[in-house]
Coordinates of C-alpha atoms and ligand atoms in Angstrom, one line a residue:
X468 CA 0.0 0.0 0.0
X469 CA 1.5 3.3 -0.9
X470 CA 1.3 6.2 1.6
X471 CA -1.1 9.2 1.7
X472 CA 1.4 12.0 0.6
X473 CA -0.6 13.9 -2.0
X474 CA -2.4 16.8 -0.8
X475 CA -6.1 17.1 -1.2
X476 CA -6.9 18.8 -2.8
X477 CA -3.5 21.0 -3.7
X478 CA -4.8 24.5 -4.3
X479 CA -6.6 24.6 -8.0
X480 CA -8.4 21.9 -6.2
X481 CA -7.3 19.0 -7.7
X482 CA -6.9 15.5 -6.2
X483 CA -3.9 14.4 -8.4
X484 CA -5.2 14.2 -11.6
X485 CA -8.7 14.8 -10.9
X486 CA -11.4 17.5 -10.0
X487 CA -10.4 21.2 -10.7
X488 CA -12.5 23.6 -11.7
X489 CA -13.9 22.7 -15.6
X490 CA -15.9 25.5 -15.8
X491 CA -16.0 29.1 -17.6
X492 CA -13.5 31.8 -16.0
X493 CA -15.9 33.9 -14.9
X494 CA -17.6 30.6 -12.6
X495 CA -13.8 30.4 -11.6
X496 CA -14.0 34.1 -9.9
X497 CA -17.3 33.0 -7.9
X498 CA -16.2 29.2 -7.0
X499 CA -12.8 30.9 -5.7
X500 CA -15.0 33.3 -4.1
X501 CA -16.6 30.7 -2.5
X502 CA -13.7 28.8 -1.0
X503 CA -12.1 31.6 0.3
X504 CA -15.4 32.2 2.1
X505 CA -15.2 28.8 3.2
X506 CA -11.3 28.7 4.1
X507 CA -12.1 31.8 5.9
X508 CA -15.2 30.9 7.9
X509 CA -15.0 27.4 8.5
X510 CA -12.3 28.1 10.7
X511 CA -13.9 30.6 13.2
X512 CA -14.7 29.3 16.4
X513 CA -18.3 31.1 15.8
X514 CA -18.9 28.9 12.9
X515 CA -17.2 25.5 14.7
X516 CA -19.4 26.5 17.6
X517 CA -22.9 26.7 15.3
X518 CA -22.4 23.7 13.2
X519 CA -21.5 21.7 16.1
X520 CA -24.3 23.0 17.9
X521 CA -26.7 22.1 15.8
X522 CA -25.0 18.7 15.0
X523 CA -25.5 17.6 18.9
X524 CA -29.3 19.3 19.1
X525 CA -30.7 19.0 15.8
X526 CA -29.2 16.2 13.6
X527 CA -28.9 13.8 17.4
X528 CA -25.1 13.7 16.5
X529 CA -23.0 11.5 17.3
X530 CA -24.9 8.8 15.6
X531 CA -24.1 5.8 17.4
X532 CA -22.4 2.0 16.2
X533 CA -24.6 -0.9 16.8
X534 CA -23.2 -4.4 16.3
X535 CA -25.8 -6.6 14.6
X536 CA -25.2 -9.4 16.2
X537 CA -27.9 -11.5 14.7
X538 CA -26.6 -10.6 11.3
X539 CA -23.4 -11.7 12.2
X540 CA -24.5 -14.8 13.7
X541 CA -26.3 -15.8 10.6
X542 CA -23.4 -15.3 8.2
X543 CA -21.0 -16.1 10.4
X544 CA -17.7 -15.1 10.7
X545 CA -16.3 -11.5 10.9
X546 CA -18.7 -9.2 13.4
X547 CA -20.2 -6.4 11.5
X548 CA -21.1 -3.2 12.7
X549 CA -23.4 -0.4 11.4
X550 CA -22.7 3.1 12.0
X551 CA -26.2 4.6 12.1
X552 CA -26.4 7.8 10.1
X553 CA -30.4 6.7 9.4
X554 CA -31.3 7.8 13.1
X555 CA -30.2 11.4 12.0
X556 CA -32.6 14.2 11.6
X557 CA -34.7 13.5 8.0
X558 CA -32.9 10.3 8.0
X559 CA -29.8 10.5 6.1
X560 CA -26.2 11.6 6.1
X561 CA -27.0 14.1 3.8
X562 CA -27.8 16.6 6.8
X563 CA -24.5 16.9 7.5
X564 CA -23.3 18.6 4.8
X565 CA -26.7 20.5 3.7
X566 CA -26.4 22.1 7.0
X567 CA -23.2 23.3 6.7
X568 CA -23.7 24.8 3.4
X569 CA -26.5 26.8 4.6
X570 CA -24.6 28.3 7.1
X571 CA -22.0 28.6 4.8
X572 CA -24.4 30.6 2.3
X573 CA -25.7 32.7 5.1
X574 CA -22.2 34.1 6.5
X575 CA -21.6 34.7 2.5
X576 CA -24.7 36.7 2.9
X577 CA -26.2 35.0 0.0
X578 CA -30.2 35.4 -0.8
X579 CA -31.0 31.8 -2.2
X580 CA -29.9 28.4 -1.9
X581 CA -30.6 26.7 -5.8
X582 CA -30.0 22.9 -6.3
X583 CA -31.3 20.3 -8.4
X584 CA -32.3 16.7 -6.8
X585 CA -33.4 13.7 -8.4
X586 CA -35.4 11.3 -5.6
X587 CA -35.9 14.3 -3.8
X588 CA -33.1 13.0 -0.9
X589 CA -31.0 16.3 -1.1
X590 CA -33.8 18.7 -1.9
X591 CA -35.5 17.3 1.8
X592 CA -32.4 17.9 3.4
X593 CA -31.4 21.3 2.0
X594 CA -35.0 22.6 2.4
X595 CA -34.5 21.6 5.8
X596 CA -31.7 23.2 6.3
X597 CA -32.3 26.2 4.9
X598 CA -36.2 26.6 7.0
X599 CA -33.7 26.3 10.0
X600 CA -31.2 28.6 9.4
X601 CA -33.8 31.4 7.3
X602 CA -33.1 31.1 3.8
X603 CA -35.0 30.7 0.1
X604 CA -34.4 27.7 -1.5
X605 CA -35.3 26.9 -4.7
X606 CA -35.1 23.0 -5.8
X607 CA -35.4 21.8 -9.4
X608 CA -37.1 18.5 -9.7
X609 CA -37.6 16.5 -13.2
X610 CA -41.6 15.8 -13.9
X611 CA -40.7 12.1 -14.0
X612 CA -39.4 12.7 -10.4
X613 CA -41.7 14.4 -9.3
X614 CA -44.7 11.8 -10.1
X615 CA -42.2 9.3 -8.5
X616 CA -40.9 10.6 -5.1
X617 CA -44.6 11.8 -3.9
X618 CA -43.9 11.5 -0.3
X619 CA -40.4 13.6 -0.8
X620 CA -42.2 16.4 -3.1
X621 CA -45.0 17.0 -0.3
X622 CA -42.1 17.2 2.6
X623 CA -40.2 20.0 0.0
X624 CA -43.2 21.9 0.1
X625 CA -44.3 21.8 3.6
X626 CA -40.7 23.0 4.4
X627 CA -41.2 26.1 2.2
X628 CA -39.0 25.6 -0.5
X629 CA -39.7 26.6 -4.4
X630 CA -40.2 23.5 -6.4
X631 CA -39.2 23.9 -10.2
X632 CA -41.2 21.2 -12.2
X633 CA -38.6 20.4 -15.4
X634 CA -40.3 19.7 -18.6
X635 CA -37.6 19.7 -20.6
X636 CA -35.5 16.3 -21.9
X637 CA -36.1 13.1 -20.3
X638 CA -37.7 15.2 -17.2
X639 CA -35.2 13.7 -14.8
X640 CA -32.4 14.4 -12.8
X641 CA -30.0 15.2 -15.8
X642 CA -32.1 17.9 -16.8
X643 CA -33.4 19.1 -13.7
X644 CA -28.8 19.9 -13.1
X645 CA -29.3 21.8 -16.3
X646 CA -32.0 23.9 -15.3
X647 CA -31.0 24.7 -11.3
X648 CA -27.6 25.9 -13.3
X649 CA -29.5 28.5 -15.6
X650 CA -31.1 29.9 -12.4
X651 CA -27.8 29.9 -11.1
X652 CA -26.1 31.8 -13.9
X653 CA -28.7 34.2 -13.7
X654 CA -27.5 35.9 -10.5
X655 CA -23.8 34.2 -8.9
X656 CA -23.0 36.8 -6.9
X657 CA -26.3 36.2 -5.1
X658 CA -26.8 32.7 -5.1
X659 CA -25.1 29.6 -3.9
X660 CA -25.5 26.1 -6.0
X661 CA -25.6 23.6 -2.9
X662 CA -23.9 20.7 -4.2
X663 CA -25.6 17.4 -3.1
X664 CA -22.1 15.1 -2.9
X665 CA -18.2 15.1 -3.3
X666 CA -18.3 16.5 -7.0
X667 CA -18.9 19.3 -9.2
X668 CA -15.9 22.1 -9.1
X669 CA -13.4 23.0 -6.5
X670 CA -14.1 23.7 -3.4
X671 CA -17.5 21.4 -3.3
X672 CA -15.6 18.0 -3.1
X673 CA -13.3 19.6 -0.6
X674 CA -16.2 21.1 1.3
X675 CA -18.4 19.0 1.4
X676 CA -16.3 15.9 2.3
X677 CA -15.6 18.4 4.8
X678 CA -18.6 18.6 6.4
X679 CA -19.2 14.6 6.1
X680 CA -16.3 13.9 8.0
X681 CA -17.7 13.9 11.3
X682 CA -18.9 10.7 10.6
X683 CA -15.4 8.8 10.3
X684 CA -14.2 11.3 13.3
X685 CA -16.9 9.8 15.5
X686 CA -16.7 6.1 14.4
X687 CA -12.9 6.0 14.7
X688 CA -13.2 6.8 18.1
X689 CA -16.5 4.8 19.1
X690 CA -15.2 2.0 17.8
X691 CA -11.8 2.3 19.8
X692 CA -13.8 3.1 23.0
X693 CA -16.0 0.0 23.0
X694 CA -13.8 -2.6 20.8
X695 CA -10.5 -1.5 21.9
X696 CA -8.6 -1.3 18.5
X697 CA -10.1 -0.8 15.1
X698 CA -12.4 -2.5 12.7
X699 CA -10.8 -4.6 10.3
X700 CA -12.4 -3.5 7.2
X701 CA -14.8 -0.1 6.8
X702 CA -17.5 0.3 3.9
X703 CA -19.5 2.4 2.9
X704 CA -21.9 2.8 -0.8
X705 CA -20.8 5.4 -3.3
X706 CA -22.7 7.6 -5.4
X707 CA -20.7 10.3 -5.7
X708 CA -19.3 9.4 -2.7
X709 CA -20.3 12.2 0.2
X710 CA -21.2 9.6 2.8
X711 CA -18.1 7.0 1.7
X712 CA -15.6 9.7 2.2
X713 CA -17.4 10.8 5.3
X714 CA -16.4 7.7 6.6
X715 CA -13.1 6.7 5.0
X716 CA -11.2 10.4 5.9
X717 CA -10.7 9.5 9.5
X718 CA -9.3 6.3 8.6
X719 CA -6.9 6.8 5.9
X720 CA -3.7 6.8 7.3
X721 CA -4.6 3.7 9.7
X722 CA -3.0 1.0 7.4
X723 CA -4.8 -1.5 9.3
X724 CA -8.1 -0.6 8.1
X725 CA -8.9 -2.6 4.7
X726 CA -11.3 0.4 2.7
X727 CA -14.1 -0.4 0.2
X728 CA -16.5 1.9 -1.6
X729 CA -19.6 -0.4 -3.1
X730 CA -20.9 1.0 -6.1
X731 CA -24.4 -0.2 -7.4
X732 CA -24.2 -3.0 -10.2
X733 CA -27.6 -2.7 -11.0
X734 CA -28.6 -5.6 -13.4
X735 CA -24.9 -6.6 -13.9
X736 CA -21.8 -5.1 -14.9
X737 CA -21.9 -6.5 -18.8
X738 CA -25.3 -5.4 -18.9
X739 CA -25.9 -1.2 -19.8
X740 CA -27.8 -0.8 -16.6
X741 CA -25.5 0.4 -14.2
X742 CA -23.6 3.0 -12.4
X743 CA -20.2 1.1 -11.6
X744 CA -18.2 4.3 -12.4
X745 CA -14.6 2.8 -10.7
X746 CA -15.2 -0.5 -12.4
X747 CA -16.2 0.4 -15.8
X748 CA -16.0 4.1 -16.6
X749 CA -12.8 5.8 -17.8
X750 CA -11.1 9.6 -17.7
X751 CA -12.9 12.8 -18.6
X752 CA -14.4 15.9 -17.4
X753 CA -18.3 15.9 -16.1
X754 CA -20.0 18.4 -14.4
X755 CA -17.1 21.0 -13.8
X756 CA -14.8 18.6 -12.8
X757 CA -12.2 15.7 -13.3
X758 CA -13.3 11.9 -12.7
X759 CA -14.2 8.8 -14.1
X760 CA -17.1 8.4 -15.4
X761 CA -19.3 6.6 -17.8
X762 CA -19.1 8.0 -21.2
X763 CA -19.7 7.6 -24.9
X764 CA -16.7 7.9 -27.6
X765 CA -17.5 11.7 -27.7
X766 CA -17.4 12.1 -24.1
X767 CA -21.5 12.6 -23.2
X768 CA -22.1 11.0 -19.9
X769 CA -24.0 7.5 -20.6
X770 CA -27.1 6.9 -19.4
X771 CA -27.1 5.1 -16.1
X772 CA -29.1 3.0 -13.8
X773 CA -29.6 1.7 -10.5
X774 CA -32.2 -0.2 -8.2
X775 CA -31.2 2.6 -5.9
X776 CA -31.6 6.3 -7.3
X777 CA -29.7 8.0 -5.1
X778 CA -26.5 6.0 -6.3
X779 CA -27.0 6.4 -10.2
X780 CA -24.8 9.2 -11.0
X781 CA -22.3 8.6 -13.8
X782 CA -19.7 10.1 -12.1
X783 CA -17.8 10.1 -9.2
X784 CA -16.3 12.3 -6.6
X785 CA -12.5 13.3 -7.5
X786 CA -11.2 12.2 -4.3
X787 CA -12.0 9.0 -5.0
X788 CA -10.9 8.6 -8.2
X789 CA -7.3 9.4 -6.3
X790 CA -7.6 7.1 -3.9
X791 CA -8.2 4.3 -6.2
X792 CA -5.4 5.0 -8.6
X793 CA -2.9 5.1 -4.8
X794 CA -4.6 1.5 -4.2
X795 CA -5.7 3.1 -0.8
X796 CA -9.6 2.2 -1.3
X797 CA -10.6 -1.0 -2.9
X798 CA -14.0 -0.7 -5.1
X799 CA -16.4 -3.3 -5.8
X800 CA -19.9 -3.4 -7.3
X801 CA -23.3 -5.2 -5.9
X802 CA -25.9 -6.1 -7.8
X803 CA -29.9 -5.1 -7.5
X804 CA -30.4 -8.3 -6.2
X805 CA -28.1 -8.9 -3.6
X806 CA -28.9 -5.4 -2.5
X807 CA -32.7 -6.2 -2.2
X808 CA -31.6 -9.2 0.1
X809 CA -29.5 -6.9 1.9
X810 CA -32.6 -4.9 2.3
X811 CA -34.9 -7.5 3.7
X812 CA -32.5 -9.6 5.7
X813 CA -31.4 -6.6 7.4
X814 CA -35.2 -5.5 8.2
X815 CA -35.5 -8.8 9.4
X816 CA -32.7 -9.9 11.4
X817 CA -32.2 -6.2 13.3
X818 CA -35.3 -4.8 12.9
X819 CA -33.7 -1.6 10.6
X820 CA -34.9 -0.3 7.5
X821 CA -31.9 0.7 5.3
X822 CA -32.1 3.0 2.5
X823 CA -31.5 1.1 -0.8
X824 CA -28.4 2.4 -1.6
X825 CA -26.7 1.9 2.1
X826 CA -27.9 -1.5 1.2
X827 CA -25.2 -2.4 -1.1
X828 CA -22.7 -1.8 1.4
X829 CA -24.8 -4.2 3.7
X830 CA -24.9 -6.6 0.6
X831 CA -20.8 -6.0 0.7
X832 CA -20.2 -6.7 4.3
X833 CA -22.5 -9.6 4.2
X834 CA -20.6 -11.2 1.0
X835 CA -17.3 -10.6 2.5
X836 CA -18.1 -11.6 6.6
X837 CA -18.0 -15.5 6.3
X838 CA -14.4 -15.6 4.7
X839 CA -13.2 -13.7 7.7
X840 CA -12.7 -14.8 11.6
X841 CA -15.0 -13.9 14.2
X842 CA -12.7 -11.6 15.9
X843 CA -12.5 -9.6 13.1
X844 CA -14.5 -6.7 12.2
X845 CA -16.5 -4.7 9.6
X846 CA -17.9 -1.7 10.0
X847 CA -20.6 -0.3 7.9
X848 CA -21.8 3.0 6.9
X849 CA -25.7 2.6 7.3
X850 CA -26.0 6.2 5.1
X851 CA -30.1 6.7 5.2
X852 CA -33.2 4.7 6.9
X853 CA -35.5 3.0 3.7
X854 CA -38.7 4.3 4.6
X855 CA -38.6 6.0 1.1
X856 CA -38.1 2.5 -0.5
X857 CA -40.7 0.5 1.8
X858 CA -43.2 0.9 -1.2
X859 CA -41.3 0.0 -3.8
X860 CA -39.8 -3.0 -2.0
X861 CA -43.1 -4.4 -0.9
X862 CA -44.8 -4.0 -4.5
X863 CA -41.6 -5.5 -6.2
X864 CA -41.6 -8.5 -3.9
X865 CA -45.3 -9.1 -3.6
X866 CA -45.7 -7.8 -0.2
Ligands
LIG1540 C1 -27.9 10.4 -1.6 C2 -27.7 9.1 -0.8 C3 -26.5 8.3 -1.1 C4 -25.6 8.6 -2.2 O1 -24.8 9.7 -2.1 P1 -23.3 9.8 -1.7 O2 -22.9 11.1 -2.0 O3 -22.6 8.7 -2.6 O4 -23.2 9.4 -0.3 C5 -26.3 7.2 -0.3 N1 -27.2 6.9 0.7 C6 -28.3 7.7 1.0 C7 -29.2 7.2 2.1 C8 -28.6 8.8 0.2 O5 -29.7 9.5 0.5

């Protein structure tokens, strides 16, 4: 295993080869704005002080570890261990980040919080957030979405946010990133695009890996206080990878700790329908950064799929993308099928309803448990409760 020595990011925001800032010079000015801001605030003890605040009141940080016992029993083997980021407010990790972007955007004395969501995951939690801290949000939303993700739509406008219905293309998430951007580029002085994950253009992987790292700084330490050393191997899913890098920061120079981001395989990795990025996609520029993702021959990002929407992004965050290429993080893919057992034997051995797309790394830990010894350990990044999938779980399986 080679050793961590390459900044990230350096200071044009770039994880090696990856990430930067792919944008037009005069979205340079306003990003750099933007992390100077950041540089600048994050580190005041009024702004520690807030954030932390409200992680501890209003999120119910620090999320705690919960051996499943009867999980582990059943496999056999290795004892895994769930760090429980579903028991935070609205249910995901995603909180932890949208809340410090809204503070961010109000220090920056910005007058409305844009971003585009596709399940409606990230527009819930930045609606939140911004109803907390006293901000207009505006969240664009593909018609095809919308009819979907009912229960999500009616919580967005409860919390007072401005839903933007797109009509335009396929009427899903690609678009609705399209459309939140125009509004964007209307007024950039004025606005803030919340970034829903590691990616987009310097300083958002930065930031808001960030602001996910309190998840890894809290496990690290549980799990030393109650096990006594550390876990043998830590997972977590990846979309773009906020909640896996949330996890993996804490633990990256513990060359101990075995590291695997589990990236959805959807209905098989020689099939189209998928969003393995690591496994499958190659070098380009998406979104205003560096990665890989899945392309065509003329670079257009490839359609993509998977059983669990909030994973199906075709690219990944640029951090990542590093840390693979350094052999520091191993990533695998899991199928929609052994994610859906994941799903229900999880529900039915602990009594815990995980989100769809923390059920791949469930799926992971569960492939990977019976080839190890029982006193090993793996612990895994339970990134959102399922009660948005329930539904669609219990029609799919007959229910
Ligand atoms: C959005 C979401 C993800 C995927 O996003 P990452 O940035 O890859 O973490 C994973 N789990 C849950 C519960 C989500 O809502």
């Amino acid at each position: 295993m080679k050793k961590n020595t390459i900044p990230m990011p350096d200071d044009k925001g770039y994880f090696g080869e990856y990430g930067g800032q792919i944008i037009p010079p005069e979205l340079v000015v306003i990003m750099d704005e933007i992390k100077d801001a950041y540089l600048e605030i994050s580190q005041t003890q009024a702004f520690q002080d807030e954030l932390n605040d409200l992680y501890t009141h209003y999120v119910g940080r620090p999320s705690p570890i919960f051996y499943a016992k009867r999980l582990s029993e059943k496999i056999g083997g290795a004892k895994i261990f769930l760090k429980r980021e579903d028991l935070n407010h609205t249910g995901a990790h995603k909180i932890n980040h949208c809340l410090g972007e809204a503070l961010l955007a109000k220090h920056m004395g910005k007058t409305k919080v844009i971003a585009e969501t596709g399940a409606g995951q990230h527009g819930v939690a930045l609606a939140t957030a911004c109803a907390l801290v006293g901000l207009d949000c505006e969240i664009h939303m593909g018609e095809v979405d919308i009819a979907k993700e009912h229960p999500n739509v009616t919580k967005m406008k409860i919390l007072g946010c401005t839903l933007v219905p797109v009509s335009r293309g396929t009427k899903t998430l690609k678009d609705a990133v399209d459309s939140a951007f125009e509004e964007y580029l209307k007024d950039p002085v004025n606005f803030i695009y919340a970034i829903g994950s590691v990616v987009g253009p310097h300083p958002f992987p930065m930031m808001v890996r960030d602001f996910q790292s309190i998840v890894g700084k809290e496990a690290r330490q549980q799990f030393l206080e109650a096990q006594g050393k550390l876990p043998d191997v830590i997972t977590a899913c990846v979309g773009g990878g906020s909640n896996a890098i949330g996890l993996f920061t804490a633990f990256l120079d513990d060359e101990t700790v075995k590291i695997v981001g589990v990236e959805p395989a959807g209905k098989g990795l020689d099939t189209p329908f998928h969003a393995a990025t690591m496994s499958k996609g190659s070098k380009g520029a998406l979104h205003g950064f560096e990665c890989y993702n899945l392309q065509d021959e003329s670079g257009e990002p490839l359609p993509v799929y998977s059983i669990a929407s909030g994973l199906d992004y075709p690219g990944v965050g640029p951090q990542h993308c590093l840390l693979k290429d350094l052999g520091r993080v191993d990533y695998v893919a899991v199928n929609d099928d052994d994610c859906v057992d994941a799903f229900m034997t999880l529900s039915r051995v602990e009594g815990i309803i995980p989100a769809l797309e923390s059920a791949h790394a469930v799926a992971y830990a569960m492939q990977i448990a019976d080839e190890m010894t029982a006193d090993q350990s793996i612990l895994v990044n339970l990134s959102g409760r399922g009660d948005k999938d329930a539904e669609f779980i219990a029609d799919k399986l007959g229910l």
